[in-house]
mmCIF file of C-alpha atoms in Angstrom:
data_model
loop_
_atom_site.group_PDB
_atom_site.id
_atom_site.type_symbol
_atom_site.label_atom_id
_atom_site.label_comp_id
_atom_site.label_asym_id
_atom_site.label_seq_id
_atom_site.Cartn_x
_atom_site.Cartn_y
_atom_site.Cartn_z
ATOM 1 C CA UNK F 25 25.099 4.176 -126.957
ATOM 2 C CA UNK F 26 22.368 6.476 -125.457
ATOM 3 C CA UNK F 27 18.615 6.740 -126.853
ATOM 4 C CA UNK F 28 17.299 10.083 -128.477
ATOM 5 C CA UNK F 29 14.829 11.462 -125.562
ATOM 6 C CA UNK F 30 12.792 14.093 -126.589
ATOM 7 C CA UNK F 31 11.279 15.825 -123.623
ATOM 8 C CA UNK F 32 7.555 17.557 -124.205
ATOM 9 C CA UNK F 33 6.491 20.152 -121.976
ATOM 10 C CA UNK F 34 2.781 20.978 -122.122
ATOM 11 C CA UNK F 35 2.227 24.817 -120.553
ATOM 12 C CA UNK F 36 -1.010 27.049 -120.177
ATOM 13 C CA UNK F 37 0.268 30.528 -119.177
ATOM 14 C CA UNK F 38 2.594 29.708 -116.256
ATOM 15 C CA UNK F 39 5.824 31.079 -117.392
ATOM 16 C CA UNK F 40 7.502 31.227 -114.137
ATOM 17 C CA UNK F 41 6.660 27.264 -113.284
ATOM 18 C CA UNK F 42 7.688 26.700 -117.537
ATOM 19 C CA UNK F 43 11.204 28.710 -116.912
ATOM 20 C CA UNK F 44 12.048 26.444 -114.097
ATOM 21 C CA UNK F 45 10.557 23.149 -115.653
ATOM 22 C CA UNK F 46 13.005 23.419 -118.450
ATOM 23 C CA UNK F 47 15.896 24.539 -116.543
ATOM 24 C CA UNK F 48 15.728 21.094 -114.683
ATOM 25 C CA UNK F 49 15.985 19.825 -118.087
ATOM 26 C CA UNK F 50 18.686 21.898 -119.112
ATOM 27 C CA UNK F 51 20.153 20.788 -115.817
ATOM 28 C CA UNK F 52 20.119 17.192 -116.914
ATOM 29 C CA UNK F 53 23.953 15.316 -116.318
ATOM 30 C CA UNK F 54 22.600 14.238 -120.056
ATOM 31 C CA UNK F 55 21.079 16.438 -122.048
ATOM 32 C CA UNK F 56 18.153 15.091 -124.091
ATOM 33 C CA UNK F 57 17.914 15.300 -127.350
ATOM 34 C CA UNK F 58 15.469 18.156 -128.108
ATOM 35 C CA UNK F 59 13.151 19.983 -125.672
ATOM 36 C CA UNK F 60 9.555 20.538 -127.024
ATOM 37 C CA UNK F 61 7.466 23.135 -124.979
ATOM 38 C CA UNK F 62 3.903 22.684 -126.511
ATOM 39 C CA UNK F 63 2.173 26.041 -125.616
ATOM 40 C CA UNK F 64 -1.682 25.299 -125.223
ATOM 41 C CA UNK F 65 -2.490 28.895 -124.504
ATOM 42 C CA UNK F 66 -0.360 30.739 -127.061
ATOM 43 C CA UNK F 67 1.115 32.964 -124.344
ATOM 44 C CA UNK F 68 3.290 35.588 -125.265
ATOM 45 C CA UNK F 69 5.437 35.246 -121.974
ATOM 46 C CA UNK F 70 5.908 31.166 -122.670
ATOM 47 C CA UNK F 71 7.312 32.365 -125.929
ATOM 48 C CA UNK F 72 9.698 35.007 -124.518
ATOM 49 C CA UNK F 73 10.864 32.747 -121.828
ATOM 50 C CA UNK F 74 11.227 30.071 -123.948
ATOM 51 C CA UNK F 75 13.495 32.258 -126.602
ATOM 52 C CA UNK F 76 15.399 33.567 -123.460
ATOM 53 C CA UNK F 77 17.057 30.101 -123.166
ATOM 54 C CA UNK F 78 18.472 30.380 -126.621
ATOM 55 C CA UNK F 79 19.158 26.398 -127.318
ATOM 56 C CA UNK F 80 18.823 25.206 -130.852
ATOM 57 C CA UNK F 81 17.532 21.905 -129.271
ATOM 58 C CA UNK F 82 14.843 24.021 -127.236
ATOM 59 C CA UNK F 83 11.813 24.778 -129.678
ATOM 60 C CA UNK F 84 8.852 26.584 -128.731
ATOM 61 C CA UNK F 85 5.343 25.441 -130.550
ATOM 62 C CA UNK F 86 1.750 27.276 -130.413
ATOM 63 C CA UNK F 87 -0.756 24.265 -129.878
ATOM 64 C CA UNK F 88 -3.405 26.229 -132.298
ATOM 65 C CA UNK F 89 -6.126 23.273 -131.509
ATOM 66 C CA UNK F 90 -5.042 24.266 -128.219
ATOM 67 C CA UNK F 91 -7.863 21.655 -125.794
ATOM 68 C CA UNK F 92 -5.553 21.205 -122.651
ATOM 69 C CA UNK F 93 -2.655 19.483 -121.541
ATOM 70 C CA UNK F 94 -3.568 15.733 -123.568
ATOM 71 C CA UNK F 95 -3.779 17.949 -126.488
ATOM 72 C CA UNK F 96 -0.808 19.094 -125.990
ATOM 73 C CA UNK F 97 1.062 16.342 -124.961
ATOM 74 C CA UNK F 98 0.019 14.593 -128.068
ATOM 75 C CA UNK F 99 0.833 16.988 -130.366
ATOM 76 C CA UNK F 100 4.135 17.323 -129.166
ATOM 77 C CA UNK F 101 4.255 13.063 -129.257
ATOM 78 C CA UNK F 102 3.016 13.612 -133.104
ATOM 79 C CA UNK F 103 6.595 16.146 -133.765
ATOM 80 C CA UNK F 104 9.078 14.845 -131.371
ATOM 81 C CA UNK F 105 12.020 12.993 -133.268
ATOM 82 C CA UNK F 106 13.397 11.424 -130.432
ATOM 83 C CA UNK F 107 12.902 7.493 -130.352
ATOM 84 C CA UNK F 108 11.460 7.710 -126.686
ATOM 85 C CA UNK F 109 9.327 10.450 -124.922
ATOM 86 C CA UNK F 110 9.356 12.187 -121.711
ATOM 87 C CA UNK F 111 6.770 13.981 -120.524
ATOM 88 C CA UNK F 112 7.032 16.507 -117.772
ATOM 89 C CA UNK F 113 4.570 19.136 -117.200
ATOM 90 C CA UNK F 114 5.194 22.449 -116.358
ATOM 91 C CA UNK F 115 4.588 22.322 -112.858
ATOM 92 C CA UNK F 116 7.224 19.362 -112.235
ATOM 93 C CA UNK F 117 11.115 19.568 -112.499
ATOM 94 C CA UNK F 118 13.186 16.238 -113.674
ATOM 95 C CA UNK F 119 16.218 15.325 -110.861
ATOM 96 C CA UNK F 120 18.948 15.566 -112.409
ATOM 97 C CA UNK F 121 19.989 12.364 -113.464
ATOM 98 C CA UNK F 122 16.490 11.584 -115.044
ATOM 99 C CA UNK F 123 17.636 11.472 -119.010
ATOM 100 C CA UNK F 124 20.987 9.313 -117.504
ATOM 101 C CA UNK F 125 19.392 6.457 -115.914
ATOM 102 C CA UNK F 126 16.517 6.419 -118.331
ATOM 103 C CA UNK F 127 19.348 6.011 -121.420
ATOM 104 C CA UNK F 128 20.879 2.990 -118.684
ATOM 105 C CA UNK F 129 17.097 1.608 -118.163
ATOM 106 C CA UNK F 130 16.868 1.855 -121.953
ATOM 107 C CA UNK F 131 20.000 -0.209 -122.670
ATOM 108 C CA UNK F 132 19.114 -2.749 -120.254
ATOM 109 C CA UNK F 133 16.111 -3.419 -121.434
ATOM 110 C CA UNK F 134 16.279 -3.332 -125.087
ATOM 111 C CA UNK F 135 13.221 -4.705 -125.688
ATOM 112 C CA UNK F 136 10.942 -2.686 -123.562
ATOM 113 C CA UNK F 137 8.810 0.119 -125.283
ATOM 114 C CA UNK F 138 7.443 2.459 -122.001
ATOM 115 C CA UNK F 139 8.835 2.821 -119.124
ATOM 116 C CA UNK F 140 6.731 3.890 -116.168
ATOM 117 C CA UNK F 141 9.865 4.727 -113.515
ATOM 118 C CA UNK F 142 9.807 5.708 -109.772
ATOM 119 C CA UNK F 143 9.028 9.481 -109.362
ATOM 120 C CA UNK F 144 9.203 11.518 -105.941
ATOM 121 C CA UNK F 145 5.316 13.444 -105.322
ATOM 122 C CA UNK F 146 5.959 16.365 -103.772
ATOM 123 C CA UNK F 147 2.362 18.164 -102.465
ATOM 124 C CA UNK F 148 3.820 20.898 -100.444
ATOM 125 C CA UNK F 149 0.382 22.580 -99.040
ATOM 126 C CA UNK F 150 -0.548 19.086 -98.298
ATOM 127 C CA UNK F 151 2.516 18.288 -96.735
ATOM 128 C CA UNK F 152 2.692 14.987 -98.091
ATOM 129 C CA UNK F 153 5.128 12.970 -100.058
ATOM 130 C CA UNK F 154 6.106 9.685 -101.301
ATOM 131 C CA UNK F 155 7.428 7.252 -104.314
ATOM 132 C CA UNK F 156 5.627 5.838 -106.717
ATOM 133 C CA UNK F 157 6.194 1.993 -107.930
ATOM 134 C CA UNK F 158 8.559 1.709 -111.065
ATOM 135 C CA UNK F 159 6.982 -0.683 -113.858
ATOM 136 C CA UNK F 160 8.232 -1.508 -117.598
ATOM 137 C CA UNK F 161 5.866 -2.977 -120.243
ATOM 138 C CA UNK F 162 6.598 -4.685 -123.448
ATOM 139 C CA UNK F 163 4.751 -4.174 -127.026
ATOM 140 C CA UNK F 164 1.230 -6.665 -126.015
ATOM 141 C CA UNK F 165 0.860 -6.072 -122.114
ATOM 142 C CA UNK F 166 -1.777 -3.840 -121.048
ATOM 143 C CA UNK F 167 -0.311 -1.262 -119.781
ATOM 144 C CA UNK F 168 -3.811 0.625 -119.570
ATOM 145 C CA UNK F 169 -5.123 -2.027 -116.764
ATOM 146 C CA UNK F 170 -1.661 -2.500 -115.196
ATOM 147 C CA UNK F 171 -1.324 1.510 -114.808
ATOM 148 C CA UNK F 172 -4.756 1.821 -113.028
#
């Protein structure tokens, strides 16, 4: 059985870097169960591109408090109905077997609650790149400490 994901998005008027941040998710061998793109700016061209995708699952929310990207990200934590979270922000792209091997990391590890997984940083102008160091956490660790 696979988890509900919902993905959250934040986005501040970059509706190019937006369109191609949730076509990675739409990309996605498993699709999650709903998209949330949490608009801090209110951007008229996040909405349209957003629309332009026309998916039910793929809703398109006007942060109104609208304080940056943490806003964002937990307002879209506060409406997702998913029973995990992935963030991505708007700037990124998810490979495309991210949703499937966190559903097989999920059902491995049934009683995990986060999961902190490997992800590829990519700094083009920099020309640097490497992998970060997968973790998983249960309900009492400190994940704040561990994380730093």
């Amino acid at each position: 059985m696979t988890a509900t994901i919902s993905v959250i998005i934040p986005t501040h008027k970059r509706p190019l870097l937006l369109k191609r941040a949730i076509q990675s998710v739409l990309d996605q061998t498993v699709l999650p169960s709903e998209i949330l793109i949490i608009d801090d700016a209110g951007s008229k061209d996040s909405e349209q591109v957003v629309n332009n995708f026309n998916q039910d699952f793929v809703r398109y929310i006007h942060n109104v408090d609208g304080q940056g990207a943490s806003s964002s990200r937990n307002l879209g934590a506060k409406l997702a109905k998913g029973e995990f979270i992935a963030f991505l922000d708007d700037d990124d792209e998810f490979k495309i077997e991210k949703i499937h091997q966190l559903n097989l990391a999920i059902a491995e590890n049934p009683n995990v609650d986060v999961f902190y997984h490997p992800a590829e940083i990519v700094m083009v102008n920099e020309n640097v790149s490497y992998l970060s160091k997968p973790q998983s956490f249960k309900q009492n660790d400190d994940i704040f400490t561990s994380l730093l």
